[in-house]
CSV table of C-alpha atoms in Angstrom, one decimal:
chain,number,residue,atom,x,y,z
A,294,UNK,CA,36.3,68.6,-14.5
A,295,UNK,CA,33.6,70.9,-13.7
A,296,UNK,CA,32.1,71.0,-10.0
A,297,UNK,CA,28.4,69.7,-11.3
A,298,UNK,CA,30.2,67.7,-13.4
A,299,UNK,CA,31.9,65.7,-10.6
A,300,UNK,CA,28.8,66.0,-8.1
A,301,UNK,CA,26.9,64.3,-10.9
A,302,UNK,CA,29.6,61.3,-11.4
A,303,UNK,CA,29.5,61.0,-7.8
A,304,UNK,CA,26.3,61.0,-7.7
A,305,UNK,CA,26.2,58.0,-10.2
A,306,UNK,CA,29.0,56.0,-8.0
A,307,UNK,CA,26.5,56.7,-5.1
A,308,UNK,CA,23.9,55.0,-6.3
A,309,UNK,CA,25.4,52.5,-8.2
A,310,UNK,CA,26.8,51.0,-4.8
A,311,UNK,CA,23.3,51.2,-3.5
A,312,UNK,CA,22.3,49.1,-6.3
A,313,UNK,CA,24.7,46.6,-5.3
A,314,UNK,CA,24.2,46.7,-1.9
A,315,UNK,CA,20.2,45.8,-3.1
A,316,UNK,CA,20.0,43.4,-6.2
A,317,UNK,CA,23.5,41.3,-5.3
A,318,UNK,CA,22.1,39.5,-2.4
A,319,UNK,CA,18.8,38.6,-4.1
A,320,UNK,CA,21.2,37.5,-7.5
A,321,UNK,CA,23.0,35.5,-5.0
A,322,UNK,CA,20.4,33.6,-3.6
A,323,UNK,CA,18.8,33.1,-7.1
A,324,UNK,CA,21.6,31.6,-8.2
A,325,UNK,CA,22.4,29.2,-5.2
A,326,UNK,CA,18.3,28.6,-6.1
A,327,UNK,CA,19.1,27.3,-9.2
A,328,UNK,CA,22.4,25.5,-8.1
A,329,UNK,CA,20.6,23.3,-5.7
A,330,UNK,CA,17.5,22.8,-8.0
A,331,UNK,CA,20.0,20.3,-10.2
A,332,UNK,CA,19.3,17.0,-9.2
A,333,UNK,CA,22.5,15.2,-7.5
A,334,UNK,CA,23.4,12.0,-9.8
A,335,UNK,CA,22.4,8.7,-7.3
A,336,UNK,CA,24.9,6.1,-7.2
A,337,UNK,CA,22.9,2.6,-8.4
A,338,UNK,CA,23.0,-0.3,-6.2
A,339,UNK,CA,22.9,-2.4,-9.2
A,340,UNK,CA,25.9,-2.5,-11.8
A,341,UNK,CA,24.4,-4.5,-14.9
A,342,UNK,CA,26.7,-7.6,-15.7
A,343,UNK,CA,24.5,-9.7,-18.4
A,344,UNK,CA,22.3,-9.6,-20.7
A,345,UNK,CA,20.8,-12.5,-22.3
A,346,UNK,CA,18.9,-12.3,-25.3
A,347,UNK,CA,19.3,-16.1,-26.5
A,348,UNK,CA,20.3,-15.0,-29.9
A,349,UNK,CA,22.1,-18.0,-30.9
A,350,UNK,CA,21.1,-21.7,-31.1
A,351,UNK,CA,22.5,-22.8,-28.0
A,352,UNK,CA,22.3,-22.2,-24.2
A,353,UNK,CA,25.0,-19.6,-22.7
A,354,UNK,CA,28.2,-21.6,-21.9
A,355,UNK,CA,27.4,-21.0,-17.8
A,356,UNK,CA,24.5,-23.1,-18.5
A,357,UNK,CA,23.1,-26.4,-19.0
A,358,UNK,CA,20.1,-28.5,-19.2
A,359,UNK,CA,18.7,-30.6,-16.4
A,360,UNK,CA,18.7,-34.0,-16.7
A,361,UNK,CA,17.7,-37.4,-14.4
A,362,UNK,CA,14.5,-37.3,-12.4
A,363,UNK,CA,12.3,-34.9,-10.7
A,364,UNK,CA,11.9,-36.3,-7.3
A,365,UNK,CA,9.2,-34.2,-5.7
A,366,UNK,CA,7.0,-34.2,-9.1
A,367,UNK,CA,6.2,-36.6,-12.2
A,368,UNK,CA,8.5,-35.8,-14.6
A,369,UNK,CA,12.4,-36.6,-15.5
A,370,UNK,CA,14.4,-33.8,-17.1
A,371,UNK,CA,15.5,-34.0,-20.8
A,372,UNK,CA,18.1,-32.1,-22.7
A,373,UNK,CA,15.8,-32.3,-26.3
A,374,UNK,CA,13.5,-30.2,-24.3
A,375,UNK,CA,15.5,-27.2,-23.9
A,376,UNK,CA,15.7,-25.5,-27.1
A,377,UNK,CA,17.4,-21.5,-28.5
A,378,UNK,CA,15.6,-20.7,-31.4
A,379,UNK,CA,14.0,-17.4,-32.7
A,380,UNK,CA,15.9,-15.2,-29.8
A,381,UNK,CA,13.8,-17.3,-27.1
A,382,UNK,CA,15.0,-20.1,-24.6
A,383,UNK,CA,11.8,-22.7,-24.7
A,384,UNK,CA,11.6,-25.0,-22.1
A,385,UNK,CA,8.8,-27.7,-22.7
A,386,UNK,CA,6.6,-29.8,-20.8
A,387,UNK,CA,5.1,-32.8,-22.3
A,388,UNK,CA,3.2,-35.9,-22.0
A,389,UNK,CA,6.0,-38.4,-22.6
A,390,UNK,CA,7.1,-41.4,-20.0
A,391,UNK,CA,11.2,-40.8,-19.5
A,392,UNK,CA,13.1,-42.5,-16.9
A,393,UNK,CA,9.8,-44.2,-15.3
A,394,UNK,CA,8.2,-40.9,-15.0
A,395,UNK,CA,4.8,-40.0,-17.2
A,396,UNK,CA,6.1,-36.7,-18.0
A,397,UNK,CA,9.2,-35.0,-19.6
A,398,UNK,CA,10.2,-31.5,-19.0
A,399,UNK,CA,13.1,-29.1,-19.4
A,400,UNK,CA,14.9,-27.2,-16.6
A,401,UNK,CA,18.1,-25.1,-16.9
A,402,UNK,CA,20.5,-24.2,-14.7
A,403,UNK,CA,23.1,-21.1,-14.9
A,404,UNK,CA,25.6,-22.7,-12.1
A,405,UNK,CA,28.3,-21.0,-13.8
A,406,UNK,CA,26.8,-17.8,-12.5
A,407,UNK,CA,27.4,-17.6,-8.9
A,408,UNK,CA,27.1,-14.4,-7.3
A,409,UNK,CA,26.0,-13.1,-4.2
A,410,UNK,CA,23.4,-10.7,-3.7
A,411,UNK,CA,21.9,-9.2,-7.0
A,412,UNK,CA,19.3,-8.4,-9.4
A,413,UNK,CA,17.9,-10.9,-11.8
A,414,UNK,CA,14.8,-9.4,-14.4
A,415,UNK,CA,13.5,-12.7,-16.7
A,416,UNK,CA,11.4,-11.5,-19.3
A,417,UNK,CA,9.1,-14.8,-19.9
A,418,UNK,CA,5.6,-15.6,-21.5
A,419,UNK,CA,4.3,-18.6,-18.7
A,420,UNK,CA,1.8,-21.5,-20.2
A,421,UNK,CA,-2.1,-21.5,-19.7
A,422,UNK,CA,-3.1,-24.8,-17.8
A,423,UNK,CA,-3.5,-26.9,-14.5
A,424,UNK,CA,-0.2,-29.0,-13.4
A,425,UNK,CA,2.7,-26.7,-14.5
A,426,UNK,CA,5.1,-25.0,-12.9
A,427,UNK,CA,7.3,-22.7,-14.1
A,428,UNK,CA,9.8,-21.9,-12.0
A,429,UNK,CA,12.0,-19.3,-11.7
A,430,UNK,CA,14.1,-19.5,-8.6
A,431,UNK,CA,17.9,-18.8,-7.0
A,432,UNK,CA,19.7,-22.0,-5.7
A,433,UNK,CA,22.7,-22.2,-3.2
A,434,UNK,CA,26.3,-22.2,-5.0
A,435,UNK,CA,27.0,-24.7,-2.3
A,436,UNK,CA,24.9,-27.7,-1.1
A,437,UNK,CA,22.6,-27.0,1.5
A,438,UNK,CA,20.9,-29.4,4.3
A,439,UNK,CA,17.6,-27.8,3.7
A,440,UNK,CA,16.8,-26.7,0.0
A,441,UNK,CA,13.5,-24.9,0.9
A,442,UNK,CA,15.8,-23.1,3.3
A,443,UNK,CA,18.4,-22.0,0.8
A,444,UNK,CA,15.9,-21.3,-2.4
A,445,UNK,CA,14.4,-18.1,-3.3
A,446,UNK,CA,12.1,-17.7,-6.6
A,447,UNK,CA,8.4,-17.9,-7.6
A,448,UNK,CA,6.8,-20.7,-9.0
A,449,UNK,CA,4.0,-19.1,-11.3
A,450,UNK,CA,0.8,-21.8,-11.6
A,451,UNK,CA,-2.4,-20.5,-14.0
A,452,UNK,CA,-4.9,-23.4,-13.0
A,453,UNK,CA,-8.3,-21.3,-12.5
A,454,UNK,CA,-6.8,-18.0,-10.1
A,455,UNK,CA,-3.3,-17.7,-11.5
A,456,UNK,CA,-1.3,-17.9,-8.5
A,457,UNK,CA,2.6,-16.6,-7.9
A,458,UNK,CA,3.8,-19.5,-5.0
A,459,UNK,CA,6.7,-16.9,-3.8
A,460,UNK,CA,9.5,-18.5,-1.5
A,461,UNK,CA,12.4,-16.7,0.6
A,462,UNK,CA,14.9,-19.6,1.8
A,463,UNK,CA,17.1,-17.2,3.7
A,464,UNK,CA,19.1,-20.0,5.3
A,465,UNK,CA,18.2,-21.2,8.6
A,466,UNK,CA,14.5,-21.4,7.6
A,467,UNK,CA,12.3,-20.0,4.3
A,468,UNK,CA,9.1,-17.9,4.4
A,469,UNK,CA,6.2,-18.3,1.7
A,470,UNK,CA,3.3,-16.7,0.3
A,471,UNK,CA,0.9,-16.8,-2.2
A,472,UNK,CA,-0.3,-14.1,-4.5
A,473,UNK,CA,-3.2,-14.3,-7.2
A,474,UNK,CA,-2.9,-11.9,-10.0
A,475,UNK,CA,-1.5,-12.1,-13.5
A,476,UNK,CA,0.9,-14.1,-14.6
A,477,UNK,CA,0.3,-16.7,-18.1
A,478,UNK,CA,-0.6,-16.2,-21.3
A,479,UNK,CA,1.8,-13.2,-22.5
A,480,UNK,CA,4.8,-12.5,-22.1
A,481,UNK,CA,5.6,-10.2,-18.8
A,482,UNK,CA,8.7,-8.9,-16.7
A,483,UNK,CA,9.6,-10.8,-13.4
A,484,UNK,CA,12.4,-9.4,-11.2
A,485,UNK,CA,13.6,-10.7,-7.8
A,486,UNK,CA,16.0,-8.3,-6.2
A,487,UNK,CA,18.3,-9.6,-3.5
A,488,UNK,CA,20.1,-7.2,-1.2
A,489,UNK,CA,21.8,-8.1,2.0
A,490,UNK,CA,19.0,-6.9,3.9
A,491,UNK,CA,16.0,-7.7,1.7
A,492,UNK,CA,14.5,-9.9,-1.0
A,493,UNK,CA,11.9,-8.0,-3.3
A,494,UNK,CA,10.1,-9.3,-5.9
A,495,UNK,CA,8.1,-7.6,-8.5
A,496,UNK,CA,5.6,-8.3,-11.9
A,497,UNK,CA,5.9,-6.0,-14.7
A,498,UNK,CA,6.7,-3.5,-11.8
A,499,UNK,CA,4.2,-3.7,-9.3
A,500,UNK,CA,6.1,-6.0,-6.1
A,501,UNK,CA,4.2,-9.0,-4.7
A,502,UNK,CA,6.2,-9.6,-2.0
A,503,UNK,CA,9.1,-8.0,0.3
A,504,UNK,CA,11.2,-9.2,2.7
A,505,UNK,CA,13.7,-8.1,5.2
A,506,UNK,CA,15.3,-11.7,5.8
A,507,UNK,CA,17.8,-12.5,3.4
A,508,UNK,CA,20.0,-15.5,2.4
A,509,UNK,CA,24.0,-14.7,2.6
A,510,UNK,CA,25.6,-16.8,0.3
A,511,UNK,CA,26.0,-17.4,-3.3
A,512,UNK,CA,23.4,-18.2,-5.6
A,513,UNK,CA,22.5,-19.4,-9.3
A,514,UNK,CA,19.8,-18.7,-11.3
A,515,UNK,CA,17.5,-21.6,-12.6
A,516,UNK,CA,14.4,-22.0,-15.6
A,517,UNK,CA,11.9,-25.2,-15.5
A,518,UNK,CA,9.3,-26.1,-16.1
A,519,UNK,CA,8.1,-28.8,-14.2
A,520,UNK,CA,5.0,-31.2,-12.9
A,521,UNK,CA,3.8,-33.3,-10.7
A,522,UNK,CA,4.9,-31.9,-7.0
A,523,UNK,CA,2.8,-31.5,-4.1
A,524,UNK,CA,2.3,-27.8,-5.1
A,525,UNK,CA,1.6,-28.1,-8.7
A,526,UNK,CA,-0.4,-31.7,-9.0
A,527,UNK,CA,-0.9,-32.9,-12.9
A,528,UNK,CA,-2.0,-31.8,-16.0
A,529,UNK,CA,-5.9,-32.8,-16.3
A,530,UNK,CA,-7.6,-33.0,-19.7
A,531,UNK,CA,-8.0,-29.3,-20.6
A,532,UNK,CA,-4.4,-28.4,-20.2
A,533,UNK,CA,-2.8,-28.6,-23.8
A,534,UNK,CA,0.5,-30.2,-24.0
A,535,UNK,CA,2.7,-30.1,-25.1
A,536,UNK,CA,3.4,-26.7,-23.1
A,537,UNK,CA,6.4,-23.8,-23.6
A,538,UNK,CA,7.7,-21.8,-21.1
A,539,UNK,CA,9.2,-19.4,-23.2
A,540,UNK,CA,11.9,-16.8,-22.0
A,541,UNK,CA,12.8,-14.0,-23.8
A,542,UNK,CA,15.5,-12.2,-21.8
A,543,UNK,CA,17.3,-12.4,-18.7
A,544,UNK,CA,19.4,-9.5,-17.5
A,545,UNK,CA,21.7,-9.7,-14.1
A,546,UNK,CA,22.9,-7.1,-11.9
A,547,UNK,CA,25.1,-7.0,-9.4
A,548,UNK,CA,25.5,-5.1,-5.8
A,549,UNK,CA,27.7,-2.2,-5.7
A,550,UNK,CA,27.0,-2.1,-1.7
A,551,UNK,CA,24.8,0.9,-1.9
A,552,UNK,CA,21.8,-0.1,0.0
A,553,UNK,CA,18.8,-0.2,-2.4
A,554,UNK,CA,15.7,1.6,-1.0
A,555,UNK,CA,13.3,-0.1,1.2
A,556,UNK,CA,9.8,-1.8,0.1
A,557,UNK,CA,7.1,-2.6,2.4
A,558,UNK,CA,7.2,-5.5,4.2
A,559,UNK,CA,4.7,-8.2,2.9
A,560,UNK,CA,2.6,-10.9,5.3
A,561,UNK,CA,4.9,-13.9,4.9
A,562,UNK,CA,2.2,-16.6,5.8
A,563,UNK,CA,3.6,-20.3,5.0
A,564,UNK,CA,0.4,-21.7,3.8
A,565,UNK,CA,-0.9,-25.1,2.8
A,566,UNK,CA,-0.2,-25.8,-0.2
A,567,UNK,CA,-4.4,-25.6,-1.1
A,568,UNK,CA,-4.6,-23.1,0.7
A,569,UNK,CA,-5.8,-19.7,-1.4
A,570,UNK,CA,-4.3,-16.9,-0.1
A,571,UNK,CA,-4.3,-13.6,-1.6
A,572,UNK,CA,-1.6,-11.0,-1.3
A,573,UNK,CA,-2.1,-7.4,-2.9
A,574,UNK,CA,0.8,-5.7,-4.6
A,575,UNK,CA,2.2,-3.2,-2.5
A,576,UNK,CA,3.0,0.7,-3.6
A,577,UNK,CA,6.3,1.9,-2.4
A,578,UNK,CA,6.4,5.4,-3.4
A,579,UNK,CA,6.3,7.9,-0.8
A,580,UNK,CA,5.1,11.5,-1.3
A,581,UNK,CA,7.3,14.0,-0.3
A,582,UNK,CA,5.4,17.1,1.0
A,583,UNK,CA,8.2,20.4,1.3
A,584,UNK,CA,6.7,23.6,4.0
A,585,UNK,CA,7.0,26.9,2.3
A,586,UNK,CA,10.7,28.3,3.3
A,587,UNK,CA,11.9,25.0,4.0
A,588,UNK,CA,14.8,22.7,1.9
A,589,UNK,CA,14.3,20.0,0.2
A,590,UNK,CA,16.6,17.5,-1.7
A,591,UNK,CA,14.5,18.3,-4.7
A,592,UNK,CA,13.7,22.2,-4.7
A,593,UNK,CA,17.1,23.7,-2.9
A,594,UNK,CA,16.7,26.3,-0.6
A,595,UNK,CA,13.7,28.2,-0.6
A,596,UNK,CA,13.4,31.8,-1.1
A,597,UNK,CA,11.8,33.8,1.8
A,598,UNK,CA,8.5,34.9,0.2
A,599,UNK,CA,9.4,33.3,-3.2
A,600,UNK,CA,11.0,34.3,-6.5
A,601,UNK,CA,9.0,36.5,-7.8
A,602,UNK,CA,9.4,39.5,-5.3
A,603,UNK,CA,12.6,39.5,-5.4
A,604,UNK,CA,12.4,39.6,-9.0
A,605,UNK,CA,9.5,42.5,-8.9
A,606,UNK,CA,11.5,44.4,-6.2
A,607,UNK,CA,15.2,44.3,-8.5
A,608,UNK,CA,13.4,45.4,-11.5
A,609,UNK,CA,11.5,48.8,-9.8
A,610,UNK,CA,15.3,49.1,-8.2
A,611,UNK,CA,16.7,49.0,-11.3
A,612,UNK,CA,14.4,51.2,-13.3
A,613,UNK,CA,14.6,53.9,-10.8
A,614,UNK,CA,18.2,54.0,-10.7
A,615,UNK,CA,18.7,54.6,-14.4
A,616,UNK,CA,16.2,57.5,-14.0
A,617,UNK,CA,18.4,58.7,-11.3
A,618,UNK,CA,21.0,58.3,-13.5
A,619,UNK,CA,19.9,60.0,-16.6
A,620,UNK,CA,18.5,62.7,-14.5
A,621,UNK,CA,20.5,65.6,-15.7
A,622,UNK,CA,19.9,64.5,-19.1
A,623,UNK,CA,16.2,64.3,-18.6
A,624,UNK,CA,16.2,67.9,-17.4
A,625,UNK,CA,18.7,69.4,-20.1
A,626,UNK,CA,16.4,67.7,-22.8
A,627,UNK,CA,12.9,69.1,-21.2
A,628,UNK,CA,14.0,72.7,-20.8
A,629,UNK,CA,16.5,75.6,-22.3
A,630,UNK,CA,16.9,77.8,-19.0
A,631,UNK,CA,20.0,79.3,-18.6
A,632,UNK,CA,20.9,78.1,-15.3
A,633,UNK,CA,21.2,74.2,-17.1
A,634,UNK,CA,23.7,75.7,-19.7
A,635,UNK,CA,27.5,74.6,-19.9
């Protein structure tokens, strides 16, 4: 090999290391950029465990229909009024005396579905008119001394303001609220979440209630409709009966015992029941705000100054090393002196 020959292919080694020494770190950090950017896959706190979509012509085989009296209202509980048909669970409230009572109604009961903690979403369409409830509530697995102390659920009423009567029983003693909004008259998503350190409760996604005080023992998940209590009073003559609480869908999770994230903690007020409070739903979502150079769960690690300059800066590197490069060639092509012969 020549001497120019081998200045020039050191010359190339040269400033090919200086290349590396230049563009690898920025390649680096671009890459760990991109890396971190991937979101990290969340372990749920809920593990789904049924779905209910009352496709047959009977009640799941957990549950059954109530039946006797309904001591704190007007009605007694009949079996003919819970009826599967057309992929809906119709409980119905009508104007018919039963066991002494003016009323009959149907309630259900899913006792065979004991759990403790969980999520429970019921997809229902609630009836238009003054003296129903329709409930949908969490009972104790085990009898309790105090059943307002052991019950959590909301009883939807649409007598004029349609009202959400939301109750927490979380053992020793229960906490209640009431919230006007929208509840009857088409069919909408209701979901109470219960954690071992909160009870949330939400409406077609927005929550109307949260709670860091929370019952620790099993529970069951019941249906009814119902009249005649204290809360409730009865039907007066504009309210059409018979009357259908209809339920579409009920799914259940349970807790994996990854805590779920936490809500904002509504009033809890234990009003009369005449009394009209109103509760707003409350957002949750927190923005997250990320200072330039900082890291963030979401972004990765930032690059000083950005991406772009270290994308300008490896590209005017890169271009001037392959003129550097080609040098020789550039001058052996652009001139025929004699000193650039071989």
């Amino acid at each position: 090999m020549s001497a120019s020959r081998a200045r020039r292919q050191g010359g190339r080694l040269a400033v090919a290391a200086v290349l590396s020494a230049l563009l690898l770190p920025g390649l680096a950090d671009l890459s760990q950029a991109a890396s971190a950017a991937k979101p990290k896959k969340e372990t749920s706190s809920w593990k789904i465990v049924r779905t209910e979509k009352f496709s047959g012509s009977g009640l799941p085989a957990a549950c059954e229909a109530y039946t006797g009296r309904n001591a704190p209202g007007k009605n007694a509980w009949s079996g003919k009024d819970v009826v599967v048909s057309g992929g809906q669970l119709r409980l119905t409230l009508e104007k018919k005396k039963t066991s002494g009572q003016p009323y009959t109604a149907g309630g259900v009961g899913c006792w065979g579905w004991p759990q403790k903690y969980g999520k429970y979403e019921i997809k229902a369409k609630v009836p238009v008119g003054k003296g129903i409830n329709s409930s949908l509530t969490l009972w104790p697995a085990k009898p309790s001394k105090s059943s307002e102390a052991a019950f959590t659920g909301m009883e939807l009423l649409s007598p004029g303001p349609e009202t959400a009567h939301v109750t927490n029983g979380y053992g020793t003693e229960s906490e209640s609220t009431q919230v006007v909004g929208s509840y009857a008259g088409k069919f909408r998503t209701y979901v109470i979440e219960w954690a071992p350190k909160h009870v949330r409760m939400t409406v077609d996604g927005k929550e109307i209630h949260y709670s860091t005080r929370s019952f620790k023992g099993s529970r069951w998940l019941g249906l009814v409709a119902s009249t005649g209590d204290v809360l409730t009073g009865v039907p007066d003559a504009q309210t059409k009966l018979p009357a259908k609480l209809l339920i579409d869908q009920v799914k259940i999770w349970s807790y994996t015992g990854v805590p779920p994230k936490a809500g904002v903690v509504t009033p809890t007020p234990s009003p009369s029941p005449a009394a009209a409070a109103t509760s707003a739903p409350t957002a949750t979502a927190a923005a997250t705000v990320t200072s330039p150079g900082a890291t963030s769960a979401e972004t990765g690690p930032a690059l000083a100054g950005g991406v772009w300059p270290w994308l300008l800066g490896g590209s005017l590197i890169a271009v001037s090393a392959i003129i550097i490069l080609n040098y020789p060639n550039y001058r052996r092509r652009g001139s025929t002196g004699p000193a650039l012969r071989h």
